[in-house]
PDB file of C-alpha atoms in Angstrom:
ATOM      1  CA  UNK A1218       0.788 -19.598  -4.076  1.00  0.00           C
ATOM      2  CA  UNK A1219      -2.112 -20.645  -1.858  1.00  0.00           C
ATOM      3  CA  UNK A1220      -2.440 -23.623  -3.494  1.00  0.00           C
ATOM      4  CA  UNK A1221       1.428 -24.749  -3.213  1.00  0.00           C
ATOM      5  CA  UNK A1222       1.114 -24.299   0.495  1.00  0.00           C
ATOM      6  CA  UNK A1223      -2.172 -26.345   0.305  1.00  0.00           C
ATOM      7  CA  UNK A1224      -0.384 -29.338  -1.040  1.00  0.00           C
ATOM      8  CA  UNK A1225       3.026 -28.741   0.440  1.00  0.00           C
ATOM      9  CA  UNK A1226       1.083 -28.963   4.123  1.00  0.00           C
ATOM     10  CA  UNK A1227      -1.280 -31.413   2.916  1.00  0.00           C
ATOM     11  CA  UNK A1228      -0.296 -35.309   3.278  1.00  0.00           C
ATOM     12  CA  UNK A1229      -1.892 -37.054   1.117  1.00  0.00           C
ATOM     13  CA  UNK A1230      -2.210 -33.905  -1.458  1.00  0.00           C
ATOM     14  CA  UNK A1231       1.809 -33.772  -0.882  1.00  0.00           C
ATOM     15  CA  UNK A1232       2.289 -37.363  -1.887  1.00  0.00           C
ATOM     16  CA  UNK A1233      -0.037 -37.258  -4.678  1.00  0.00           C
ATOM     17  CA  UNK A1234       2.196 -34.380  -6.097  1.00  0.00           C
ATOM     18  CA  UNK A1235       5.485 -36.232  -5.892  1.00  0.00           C
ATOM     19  CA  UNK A1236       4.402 -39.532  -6.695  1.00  0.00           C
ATOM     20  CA  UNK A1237       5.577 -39.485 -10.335  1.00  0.00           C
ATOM     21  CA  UNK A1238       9.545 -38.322  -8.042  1.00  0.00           C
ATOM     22  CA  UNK A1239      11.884 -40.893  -7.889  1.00  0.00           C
ATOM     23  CA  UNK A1240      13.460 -41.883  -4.568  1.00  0.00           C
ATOM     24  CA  UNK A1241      16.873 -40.039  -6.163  1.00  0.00           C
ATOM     25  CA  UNK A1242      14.858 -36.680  -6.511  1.00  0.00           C
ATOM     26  CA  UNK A1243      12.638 -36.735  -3.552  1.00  0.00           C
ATOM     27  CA  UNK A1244      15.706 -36.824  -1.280  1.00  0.00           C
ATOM     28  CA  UNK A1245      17.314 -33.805  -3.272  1.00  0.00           C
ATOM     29  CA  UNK A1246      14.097 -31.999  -3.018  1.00  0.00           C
ATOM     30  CA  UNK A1247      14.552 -32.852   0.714  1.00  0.00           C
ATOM     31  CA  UNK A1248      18.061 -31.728   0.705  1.00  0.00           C
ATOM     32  CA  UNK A1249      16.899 -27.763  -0.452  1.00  0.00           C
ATOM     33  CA  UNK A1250      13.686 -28.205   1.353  1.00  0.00           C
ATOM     34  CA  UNK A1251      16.376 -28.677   4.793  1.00  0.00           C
ATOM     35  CA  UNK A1252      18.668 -25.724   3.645  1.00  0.00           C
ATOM     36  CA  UNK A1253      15.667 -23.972   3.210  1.00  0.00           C
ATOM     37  CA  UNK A1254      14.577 -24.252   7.039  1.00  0.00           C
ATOM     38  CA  UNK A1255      17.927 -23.837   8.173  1.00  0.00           C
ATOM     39  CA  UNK A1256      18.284 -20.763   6.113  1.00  0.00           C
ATOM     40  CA  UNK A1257      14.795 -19.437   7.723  1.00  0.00           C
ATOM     41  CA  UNK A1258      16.086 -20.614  11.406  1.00  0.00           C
ATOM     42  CA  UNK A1259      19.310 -17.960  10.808  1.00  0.00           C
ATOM     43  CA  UNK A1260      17.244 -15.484   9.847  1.00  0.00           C
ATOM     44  CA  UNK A1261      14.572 -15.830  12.677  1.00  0.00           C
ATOM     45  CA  UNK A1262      18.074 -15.911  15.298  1.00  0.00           C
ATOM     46  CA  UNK A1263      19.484 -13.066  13.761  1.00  0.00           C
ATOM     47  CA  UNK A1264      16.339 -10.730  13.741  1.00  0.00           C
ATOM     48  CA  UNK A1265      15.724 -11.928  17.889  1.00  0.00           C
ATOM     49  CA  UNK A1266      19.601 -10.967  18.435  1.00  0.00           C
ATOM     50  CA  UNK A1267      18.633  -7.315  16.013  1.00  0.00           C
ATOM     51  CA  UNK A1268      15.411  -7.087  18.388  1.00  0.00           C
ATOM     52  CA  UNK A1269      16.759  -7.567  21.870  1.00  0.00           C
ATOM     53  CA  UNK A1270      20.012  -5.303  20.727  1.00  0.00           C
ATOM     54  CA  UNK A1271      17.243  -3.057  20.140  1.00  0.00           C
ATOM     55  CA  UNK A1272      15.485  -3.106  23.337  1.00  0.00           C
ATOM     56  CA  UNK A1273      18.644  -3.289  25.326  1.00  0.00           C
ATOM     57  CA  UNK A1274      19.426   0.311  23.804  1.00  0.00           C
ATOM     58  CA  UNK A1275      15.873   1.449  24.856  1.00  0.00           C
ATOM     59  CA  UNK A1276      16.226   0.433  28.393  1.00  0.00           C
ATOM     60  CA  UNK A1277      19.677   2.397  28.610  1.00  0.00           C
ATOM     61  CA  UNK A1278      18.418   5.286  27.411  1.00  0.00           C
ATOM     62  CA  UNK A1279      15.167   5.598  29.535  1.00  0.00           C
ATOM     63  CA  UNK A1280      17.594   4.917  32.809  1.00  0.00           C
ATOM     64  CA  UNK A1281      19.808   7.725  31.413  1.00  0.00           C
ATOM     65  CA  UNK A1282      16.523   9.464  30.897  1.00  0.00           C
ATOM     66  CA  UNK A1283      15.225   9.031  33.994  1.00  0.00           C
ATOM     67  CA  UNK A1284      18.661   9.402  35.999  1.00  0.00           C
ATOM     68  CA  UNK A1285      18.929  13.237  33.863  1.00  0.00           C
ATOM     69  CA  UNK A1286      15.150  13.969  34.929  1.00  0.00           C
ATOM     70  CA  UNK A1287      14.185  13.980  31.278  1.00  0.00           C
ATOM     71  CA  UNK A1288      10.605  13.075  30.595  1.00  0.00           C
ATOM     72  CA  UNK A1289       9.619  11.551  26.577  1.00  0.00           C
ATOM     73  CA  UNK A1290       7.712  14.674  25.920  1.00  0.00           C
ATOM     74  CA  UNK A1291      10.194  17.204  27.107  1.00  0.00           C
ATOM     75  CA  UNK A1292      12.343  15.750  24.032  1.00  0.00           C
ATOM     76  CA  UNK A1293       9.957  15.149  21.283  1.00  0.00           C
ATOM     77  CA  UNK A1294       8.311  19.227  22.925  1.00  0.00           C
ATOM     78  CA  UNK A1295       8.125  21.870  19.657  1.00  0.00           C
ATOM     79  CA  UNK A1296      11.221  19.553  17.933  1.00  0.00           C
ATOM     80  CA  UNK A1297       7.906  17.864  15.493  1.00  0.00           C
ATOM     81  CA  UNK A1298       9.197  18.082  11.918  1.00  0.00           C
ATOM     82  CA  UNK A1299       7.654  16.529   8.918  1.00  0.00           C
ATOM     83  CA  UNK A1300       9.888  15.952   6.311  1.00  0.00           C
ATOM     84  CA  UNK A1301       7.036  15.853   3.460  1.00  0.00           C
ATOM     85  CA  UNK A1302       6.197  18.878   1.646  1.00  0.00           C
ATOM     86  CA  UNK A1303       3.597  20.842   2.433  1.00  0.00           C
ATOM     87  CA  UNK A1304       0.720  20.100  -0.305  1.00  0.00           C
ATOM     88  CA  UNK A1305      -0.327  22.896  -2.934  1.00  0.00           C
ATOM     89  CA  UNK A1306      -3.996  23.277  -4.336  1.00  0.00           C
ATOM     90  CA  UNK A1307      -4.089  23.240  -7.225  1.00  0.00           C
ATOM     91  CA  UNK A1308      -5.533  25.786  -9.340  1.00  0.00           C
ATOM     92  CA  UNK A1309      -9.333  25.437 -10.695  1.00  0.00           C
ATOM     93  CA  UNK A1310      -9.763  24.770 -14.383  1.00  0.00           C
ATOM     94  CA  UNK A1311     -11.232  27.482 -16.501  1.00  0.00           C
ATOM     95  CA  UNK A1312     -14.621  26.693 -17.874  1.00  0.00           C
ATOM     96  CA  UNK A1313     -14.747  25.223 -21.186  1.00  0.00           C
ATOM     97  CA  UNK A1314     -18.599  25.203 -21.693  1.00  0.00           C
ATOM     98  CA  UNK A1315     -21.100  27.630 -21.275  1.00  0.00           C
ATOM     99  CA  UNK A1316     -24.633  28.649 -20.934  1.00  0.00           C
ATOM    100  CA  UNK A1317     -27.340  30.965 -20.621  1.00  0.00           C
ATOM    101  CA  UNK A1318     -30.236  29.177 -18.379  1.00  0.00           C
ATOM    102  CA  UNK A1319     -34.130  30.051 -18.062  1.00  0.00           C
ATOM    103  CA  UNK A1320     -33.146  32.721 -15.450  1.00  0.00           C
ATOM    104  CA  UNK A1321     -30.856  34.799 -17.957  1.00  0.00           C
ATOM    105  CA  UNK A1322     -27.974  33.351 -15.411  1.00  0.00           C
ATOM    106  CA  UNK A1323     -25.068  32.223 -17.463  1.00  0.00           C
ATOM    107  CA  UNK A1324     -23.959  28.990 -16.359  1.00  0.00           C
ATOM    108  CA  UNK A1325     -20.297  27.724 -16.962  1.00  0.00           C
ATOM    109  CA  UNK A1326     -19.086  24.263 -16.628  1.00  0.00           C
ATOM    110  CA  UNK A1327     -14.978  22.224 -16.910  1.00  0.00           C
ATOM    111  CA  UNK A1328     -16.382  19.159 -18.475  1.00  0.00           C
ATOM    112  CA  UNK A1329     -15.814  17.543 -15.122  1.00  0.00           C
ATOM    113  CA  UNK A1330     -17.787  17.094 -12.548  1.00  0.00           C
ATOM    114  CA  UNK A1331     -21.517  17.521 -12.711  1.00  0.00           C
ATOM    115  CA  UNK A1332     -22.936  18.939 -16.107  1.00  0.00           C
ATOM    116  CA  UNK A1333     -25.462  21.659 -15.264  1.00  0.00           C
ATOM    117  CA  UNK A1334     -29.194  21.255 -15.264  1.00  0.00           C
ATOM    118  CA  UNK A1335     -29.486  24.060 -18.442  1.00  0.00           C
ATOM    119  CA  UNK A1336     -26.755  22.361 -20.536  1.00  0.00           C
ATOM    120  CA  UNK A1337     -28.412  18.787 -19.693  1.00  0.00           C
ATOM    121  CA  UNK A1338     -31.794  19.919 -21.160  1.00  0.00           C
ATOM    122  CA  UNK A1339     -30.226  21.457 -24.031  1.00  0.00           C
ATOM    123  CA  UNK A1340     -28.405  17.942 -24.919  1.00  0.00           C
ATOM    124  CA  UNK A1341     -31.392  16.625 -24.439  1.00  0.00           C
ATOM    125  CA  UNK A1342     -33.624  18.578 -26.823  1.00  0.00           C
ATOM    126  CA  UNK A1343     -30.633  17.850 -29.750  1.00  0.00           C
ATOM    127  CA  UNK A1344     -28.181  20.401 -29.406  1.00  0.00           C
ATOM    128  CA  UNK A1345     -24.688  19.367 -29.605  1.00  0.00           C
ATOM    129  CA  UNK A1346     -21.965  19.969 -26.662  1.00  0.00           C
ATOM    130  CA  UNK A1347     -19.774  21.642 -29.314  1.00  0.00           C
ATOM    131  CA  UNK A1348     -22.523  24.762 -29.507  1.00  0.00           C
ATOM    132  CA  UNK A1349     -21.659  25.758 -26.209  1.00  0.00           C
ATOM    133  CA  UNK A1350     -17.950  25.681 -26.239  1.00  0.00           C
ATOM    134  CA  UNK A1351     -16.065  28.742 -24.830  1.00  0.00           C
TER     135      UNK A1351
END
C-alpha cells in the first residue's frame, strides 16, 4: 500500500504510472478519484456534526451536574463494574517424569518448563527420557 501512496503523491512517479492511460481513461480515473474525495469530505462533515453533538451533550450534563451539586466522582463512587470475568488459575499439571537425584530426593518434572539438573545428567550419560516416565 505504501508504495501506491508513494506514486499516487509523487509527480513525476504518478505520471510515469499512467503514461501508458489514454486521455479517455485518465479522466474516468479522475472522475472516481473526485467521488472518492467527495465521499471522504461527507464523512469527515458528518463525524464533526457526531463530535460536536457529542460535546454539546457533555456540556449539558456537567451544567445539570453542577446546578444539582453533583461532583464526577460522587457518580462513578462504589458503582465500578467490570463486565469481564473474573480469571481462573488453572490447575498445575501432574508430573509426567520422574527421578531419584544424588541426594536420594526424588525429583518430578511436566515436560515443560525447565528439565531438572538429575534428569539432564541422566540424558546425558545415554539414558532415554522414556526410563523415567511416571
Amino acid at each position: 500500500m505504501s508504495d501506491f501512496l508513494d506514486i499516487l503523491t509523487h509527480g513525476r512517479r504518478l505520471k510515469a504510472a499512467v503514461k501508458e492511460l489514454s486521455i479517455q481513461e485518465l479522466e474516468e480515473v479522475e472522475q472516481k478519484l473526485a467521488k472518492v474525495i467527495a465521499d471522504r469530505r461527507e464523512e469527515e462533515a458528518e463525524l464533526q456534526k457526531l463530535e460536536a453533538e457529542k460535546q454539546r451533550k457533555i456540556k449539558e450534563l456537567r451544567e445539570a451536574m453542577a446546578a444539582a451539586g453533583i461532583d464526577a466522582a460522587e457518580l462513578l463512587e462504589g458503582e465500578v463494574k467490570t463486565t469481564s470475568k473474573p480469571k481462573r488459575k488453572r490447575a498445575p499439571k501432574p508430573a509426567k517424569y520422574a527421578i531419584v537425584d544424588a541426594n536420594g530426593e526424588r525429583k518430578t518434572w511436566t515436560g515443560q518448563g525447565r528439565m531438572p539438573n538429575a534428569l539432564k545428567e541422566a540424558l546425558a550419560q545415554g539414558k532415554s527420557l522414556d526410563d523415567y516416565l511416571i
